[in-house]
Short mmCIF file of C-alpha atoms in Angstrom, two decimals:
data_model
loop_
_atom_site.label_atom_id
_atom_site.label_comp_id
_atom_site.label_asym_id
_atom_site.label_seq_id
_atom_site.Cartn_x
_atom_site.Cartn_y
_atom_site.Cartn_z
CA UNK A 1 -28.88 44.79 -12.39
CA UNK A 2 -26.32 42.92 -10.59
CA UNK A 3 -25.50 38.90 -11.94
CA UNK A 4 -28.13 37.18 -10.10
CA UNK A 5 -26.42 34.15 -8.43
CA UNK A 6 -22.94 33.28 -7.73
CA UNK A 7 -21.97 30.11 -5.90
CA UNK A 8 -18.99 28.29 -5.00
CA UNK A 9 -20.58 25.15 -3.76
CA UNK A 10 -19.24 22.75 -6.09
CA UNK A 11 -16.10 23.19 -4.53
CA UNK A 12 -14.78 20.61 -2.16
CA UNK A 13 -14.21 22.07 0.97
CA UNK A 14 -11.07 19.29 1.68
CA UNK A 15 -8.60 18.39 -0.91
CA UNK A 16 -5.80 17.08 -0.87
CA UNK A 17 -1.99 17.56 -2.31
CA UNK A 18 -0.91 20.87 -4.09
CA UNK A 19 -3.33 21.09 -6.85
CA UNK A 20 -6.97 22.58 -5.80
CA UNK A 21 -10.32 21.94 -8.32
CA UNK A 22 -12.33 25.10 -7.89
CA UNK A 23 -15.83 25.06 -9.35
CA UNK A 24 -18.29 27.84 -9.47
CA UNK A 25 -21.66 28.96 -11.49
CA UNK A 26 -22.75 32.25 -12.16
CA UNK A 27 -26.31 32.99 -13.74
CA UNK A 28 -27.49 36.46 -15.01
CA UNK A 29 -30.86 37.93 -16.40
CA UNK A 30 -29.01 39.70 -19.30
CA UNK A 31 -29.62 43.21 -18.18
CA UNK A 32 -28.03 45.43 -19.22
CA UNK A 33 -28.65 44.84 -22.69
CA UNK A 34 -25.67 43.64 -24.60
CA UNK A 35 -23.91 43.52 -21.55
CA UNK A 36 -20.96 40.20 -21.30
CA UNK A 37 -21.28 38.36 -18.22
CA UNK A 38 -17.40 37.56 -17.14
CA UNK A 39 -16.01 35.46 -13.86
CA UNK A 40 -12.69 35.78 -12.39
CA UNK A 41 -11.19 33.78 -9.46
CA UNK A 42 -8.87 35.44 -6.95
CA UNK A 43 -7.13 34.41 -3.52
CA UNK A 44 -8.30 36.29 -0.21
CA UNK A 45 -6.09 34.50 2.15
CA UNK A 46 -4.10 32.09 2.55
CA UNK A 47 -0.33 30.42 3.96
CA UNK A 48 1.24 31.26 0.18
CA UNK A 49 0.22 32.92 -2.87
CA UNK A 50 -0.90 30.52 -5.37
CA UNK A 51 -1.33 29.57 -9.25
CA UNK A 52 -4.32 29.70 -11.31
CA UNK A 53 -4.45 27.74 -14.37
CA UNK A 54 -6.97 30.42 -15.69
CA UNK A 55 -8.88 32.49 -13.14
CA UNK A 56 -11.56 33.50 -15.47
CA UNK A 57 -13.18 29.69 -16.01
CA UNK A 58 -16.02 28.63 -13.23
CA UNK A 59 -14.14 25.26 -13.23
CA UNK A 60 -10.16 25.64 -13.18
CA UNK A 61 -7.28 24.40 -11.25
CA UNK A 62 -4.78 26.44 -8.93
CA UNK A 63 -1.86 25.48 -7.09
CA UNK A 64 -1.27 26.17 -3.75
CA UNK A 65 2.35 25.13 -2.58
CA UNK A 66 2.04 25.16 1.07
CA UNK A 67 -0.60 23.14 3.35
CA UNK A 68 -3.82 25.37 5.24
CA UNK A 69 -6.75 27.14 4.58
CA UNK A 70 -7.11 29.22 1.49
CA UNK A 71 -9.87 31.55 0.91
CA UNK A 72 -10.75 31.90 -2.45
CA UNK A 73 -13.14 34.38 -4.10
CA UNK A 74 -15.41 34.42 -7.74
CA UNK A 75 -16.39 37.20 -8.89
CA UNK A 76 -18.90 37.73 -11.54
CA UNK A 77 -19.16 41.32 -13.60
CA UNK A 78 -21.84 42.36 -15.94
CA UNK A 79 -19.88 45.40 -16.84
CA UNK A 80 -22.05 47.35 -15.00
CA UNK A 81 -22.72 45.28 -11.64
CA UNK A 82 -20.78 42.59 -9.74
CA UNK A 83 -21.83 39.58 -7.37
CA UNK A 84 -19.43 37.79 -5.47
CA UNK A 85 -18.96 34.25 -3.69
CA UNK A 86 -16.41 32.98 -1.27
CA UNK A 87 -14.94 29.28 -0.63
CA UNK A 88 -12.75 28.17 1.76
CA UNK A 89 -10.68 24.97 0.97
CA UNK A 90 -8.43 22.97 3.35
CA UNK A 91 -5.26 21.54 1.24
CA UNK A 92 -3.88 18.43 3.22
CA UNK A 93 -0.66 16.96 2.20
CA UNK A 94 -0.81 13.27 1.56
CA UNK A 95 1.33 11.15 4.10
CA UNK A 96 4.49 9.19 2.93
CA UNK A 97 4.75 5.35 3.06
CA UNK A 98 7.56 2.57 2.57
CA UNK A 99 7.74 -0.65 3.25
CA UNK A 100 10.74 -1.28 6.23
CA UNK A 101 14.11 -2.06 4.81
CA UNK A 102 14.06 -5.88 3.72
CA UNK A 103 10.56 -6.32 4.55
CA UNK A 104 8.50 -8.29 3.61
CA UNK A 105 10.69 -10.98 1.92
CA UNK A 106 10.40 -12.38 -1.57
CA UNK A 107 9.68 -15.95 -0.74
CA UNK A 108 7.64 -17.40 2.27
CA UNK A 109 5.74 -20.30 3.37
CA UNK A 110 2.21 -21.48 3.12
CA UNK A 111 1.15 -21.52 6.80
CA UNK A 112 4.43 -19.56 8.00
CA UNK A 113 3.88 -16.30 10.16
CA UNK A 114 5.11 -13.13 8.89
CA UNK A 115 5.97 -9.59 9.75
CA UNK A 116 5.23 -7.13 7.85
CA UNK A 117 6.33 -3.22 8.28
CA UNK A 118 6.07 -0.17 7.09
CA UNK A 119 7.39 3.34 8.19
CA UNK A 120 4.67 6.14 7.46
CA UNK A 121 4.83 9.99 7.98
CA UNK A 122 2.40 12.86 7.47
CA UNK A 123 4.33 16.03 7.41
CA UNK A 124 1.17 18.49 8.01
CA UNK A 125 -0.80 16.12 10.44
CA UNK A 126 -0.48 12.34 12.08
CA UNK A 127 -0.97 9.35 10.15
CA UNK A 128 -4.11 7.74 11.45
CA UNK A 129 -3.62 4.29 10.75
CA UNK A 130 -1.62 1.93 7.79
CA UNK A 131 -3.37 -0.73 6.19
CA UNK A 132 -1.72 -3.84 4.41
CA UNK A 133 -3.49 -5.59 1.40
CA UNK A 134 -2.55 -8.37 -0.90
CA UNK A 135 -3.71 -7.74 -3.69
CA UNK A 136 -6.86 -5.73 -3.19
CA UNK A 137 -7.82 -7.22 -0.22
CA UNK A 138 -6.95 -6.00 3.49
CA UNK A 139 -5.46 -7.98 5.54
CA UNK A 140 -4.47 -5.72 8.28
CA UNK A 141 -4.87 -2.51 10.02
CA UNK A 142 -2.41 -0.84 12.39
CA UNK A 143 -2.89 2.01 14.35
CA UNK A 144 0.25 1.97 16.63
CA UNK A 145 4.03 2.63 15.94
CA UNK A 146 7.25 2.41 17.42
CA UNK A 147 10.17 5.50 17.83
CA UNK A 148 10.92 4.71 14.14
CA UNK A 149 7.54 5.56 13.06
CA UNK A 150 7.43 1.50 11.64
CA UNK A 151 3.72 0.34 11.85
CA UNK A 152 4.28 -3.69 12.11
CA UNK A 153 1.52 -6.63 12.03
CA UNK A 154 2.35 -10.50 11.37
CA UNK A 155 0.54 -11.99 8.56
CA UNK A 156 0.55 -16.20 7.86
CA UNK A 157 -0.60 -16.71 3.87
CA UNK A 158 -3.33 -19.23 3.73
CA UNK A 159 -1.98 -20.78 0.11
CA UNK A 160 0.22 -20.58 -2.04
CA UNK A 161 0.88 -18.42 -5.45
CA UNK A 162 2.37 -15.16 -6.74
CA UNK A 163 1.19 -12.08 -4.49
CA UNK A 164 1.50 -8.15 -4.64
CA UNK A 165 1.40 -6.86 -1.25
CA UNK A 166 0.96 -3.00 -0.60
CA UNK A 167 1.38 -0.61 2.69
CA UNK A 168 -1.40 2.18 2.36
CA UNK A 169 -1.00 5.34 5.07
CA UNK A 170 -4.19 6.93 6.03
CA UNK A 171 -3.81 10.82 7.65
CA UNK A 172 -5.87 12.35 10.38
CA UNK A 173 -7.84 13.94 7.58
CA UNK A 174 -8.51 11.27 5.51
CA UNK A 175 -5.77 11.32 2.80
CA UNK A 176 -3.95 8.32 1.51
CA UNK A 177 -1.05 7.40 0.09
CA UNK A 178 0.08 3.58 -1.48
CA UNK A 179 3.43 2.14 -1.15
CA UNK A 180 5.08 0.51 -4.14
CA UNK A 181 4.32 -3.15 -4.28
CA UNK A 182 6.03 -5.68 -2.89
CA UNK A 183 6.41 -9.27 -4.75
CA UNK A 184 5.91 -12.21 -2.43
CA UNK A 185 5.82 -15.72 -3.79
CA UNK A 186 4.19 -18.29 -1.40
CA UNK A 187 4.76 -21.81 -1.64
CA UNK A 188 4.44 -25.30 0.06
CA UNK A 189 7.35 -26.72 2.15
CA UNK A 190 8.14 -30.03 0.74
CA UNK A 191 7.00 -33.36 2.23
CA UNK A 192 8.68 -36.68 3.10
CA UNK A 193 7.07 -40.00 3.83
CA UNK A 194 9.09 -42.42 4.91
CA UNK A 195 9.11 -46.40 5.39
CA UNK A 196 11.17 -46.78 8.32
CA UNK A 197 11.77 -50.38 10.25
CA UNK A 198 9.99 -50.50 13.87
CA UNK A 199 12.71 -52.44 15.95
CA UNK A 200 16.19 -51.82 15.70
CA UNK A 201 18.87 -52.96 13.47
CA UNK A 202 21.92 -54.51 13.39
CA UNK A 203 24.26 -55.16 10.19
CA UNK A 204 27.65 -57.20 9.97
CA UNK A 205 30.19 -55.14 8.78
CA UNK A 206 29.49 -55.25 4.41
CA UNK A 207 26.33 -56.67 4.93
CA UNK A 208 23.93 -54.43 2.69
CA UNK A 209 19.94 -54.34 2.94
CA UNK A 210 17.48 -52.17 2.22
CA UNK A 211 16.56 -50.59 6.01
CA UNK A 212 14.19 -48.26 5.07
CA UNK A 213 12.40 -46.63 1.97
CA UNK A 214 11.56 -42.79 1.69
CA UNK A 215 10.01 -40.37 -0.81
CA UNK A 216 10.22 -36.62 -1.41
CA UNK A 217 7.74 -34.19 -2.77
CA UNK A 218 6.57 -30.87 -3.41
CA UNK A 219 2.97 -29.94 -3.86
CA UNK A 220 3.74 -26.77 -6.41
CA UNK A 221 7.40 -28.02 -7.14
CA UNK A 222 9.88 -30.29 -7.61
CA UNK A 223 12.47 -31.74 -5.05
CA UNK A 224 16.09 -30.44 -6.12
CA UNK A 225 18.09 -32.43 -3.61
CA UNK A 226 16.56 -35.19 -1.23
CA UNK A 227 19.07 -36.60 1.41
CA UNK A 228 19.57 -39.15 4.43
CA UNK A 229 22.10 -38.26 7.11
CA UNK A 230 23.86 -40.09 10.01
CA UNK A 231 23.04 -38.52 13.66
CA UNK A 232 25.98 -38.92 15.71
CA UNK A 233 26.21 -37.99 19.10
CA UNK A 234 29.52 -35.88 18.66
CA UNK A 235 29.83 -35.33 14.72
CA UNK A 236 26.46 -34.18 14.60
CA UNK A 237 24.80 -34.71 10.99
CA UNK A 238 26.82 -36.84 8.16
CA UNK A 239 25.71 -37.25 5.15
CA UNK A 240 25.03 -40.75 3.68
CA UNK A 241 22.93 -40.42 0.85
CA UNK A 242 22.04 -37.79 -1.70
CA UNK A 243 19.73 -37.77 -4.49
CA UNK A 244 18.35 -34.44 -7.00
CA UNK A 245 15.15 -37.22 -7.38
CA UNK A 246 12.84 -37.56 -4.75
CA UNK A 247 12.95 -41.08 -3.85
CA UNK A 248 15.85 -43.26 -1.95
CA UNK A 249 15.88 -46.72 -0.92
CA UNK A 250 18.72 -47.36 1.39
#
């Protein structure tokens, strides 16, 4: 008698990249007697030949170096009889995806808008959409692009700390590809409060006195130079004062 079943369905109609998983099971009633049941994998059709890692396993690996449909084919031999089983597999290329030339930058503000961009190709379909996370969560999904194939969305970091962002291209058939991260460290601006007199002032020429008071921070920092300046209505800004502290009477 011929192998009684041979089926193909655990392999995944859609994969993706170079490398297909084919899996197949074969079952027999072990007629004829002493008989050895064997399995072999071969390609029906296809855009390019391919590799098998070992086309007599049920589950093995083959590589198939161009995108399409490949028809593949077990076959299943008691020595005397054969059964046979077909599967069809659709092997996508995964899309490509960068983060733009000097984007995003290093350092930004807590509260400060952003743009973000990324350029993103699929060369066997369309890209579908990019996504942008940071970290693991999303915080943006673009669908349109401009002649440069750069998908672009602004982004404004809600607090500050060390972030990984990432630029992940989605195909029309579902594949996916990751950009390499991007380091991004947020921070607060730094503040000033300042004690300053509410009428105007005049001072002899020497006379000193303390006009106002003022005080520098930075809520995940330090202040590395704090000055006061002169507005002038031709000379523009002139320094008076300047301190690496953050606090100046003057």
């Amino acid at each position: 008698d011929a192998p009684r079943g041979v089926w193909t369905a655990g392999t995944e109609p859609l994969q993706y990249g170079v490398t297909a998983q084919l899996a197949g099971t074969v079952s027999d009633d072990g007629r004829p007697a002493g008989s050895e049941l064997g399995a072999r994998w071969q390609l029906l059709d296809g855009p390019a030949d391919v590799q098998f890692d070992d086309a007599t396993q049920l589950l093995t690996r083959v590589t198939c170096p161009e995108p399409g449909t490949y028809l593949f084919e077990l076959i299943a031999d008691d020595s005397q009889f054969s059964s046979r089983a077909v599967a069809s597999v659709l092997m996508d290329r995964l899309p490509l995806v960068q983060f733009s030339m000097g984007d995003p930058p290093t350092v930004a503000l807590v509260g400060a808008t952003l743009q973000l961009g990324a350029s993103a190709w699929d060369l066997d379909g369309s890209i579908d959409r990019v996504e942008f996370y940071c970290e693991d969560k999303l915080i943006g999904t673009v669908t349109n692009h401009d002649s440069t194939d750069t998908y672009t969305m602004d982004w404004t970091p809600g607090t500050n700390g060390s972030f990984r962002l990432r630029a992940v291209a989605v195909d029309n058939l579902g594949g996916s590809t990751a950009s390499d991260a991007a380091a991004l460290e947020v921070t607060y601006p730094p503040r000033i409060e300042a004690e300053l007199p509410d009428h105007d002032l005049s001072l002899g020429y020497g006379a000193s006195a303390t006009v106002f008071k003022a005080r520098a921070w930075d809520p995940d920092g330090i202040v590395t130079n704090f000055g006061v300046y002169l507005v002038t209505e031709y000379s523009g800004l002139i320094p008076l004062y300047q301190t690496n502290g953050g606090e100046i009477d003057f």
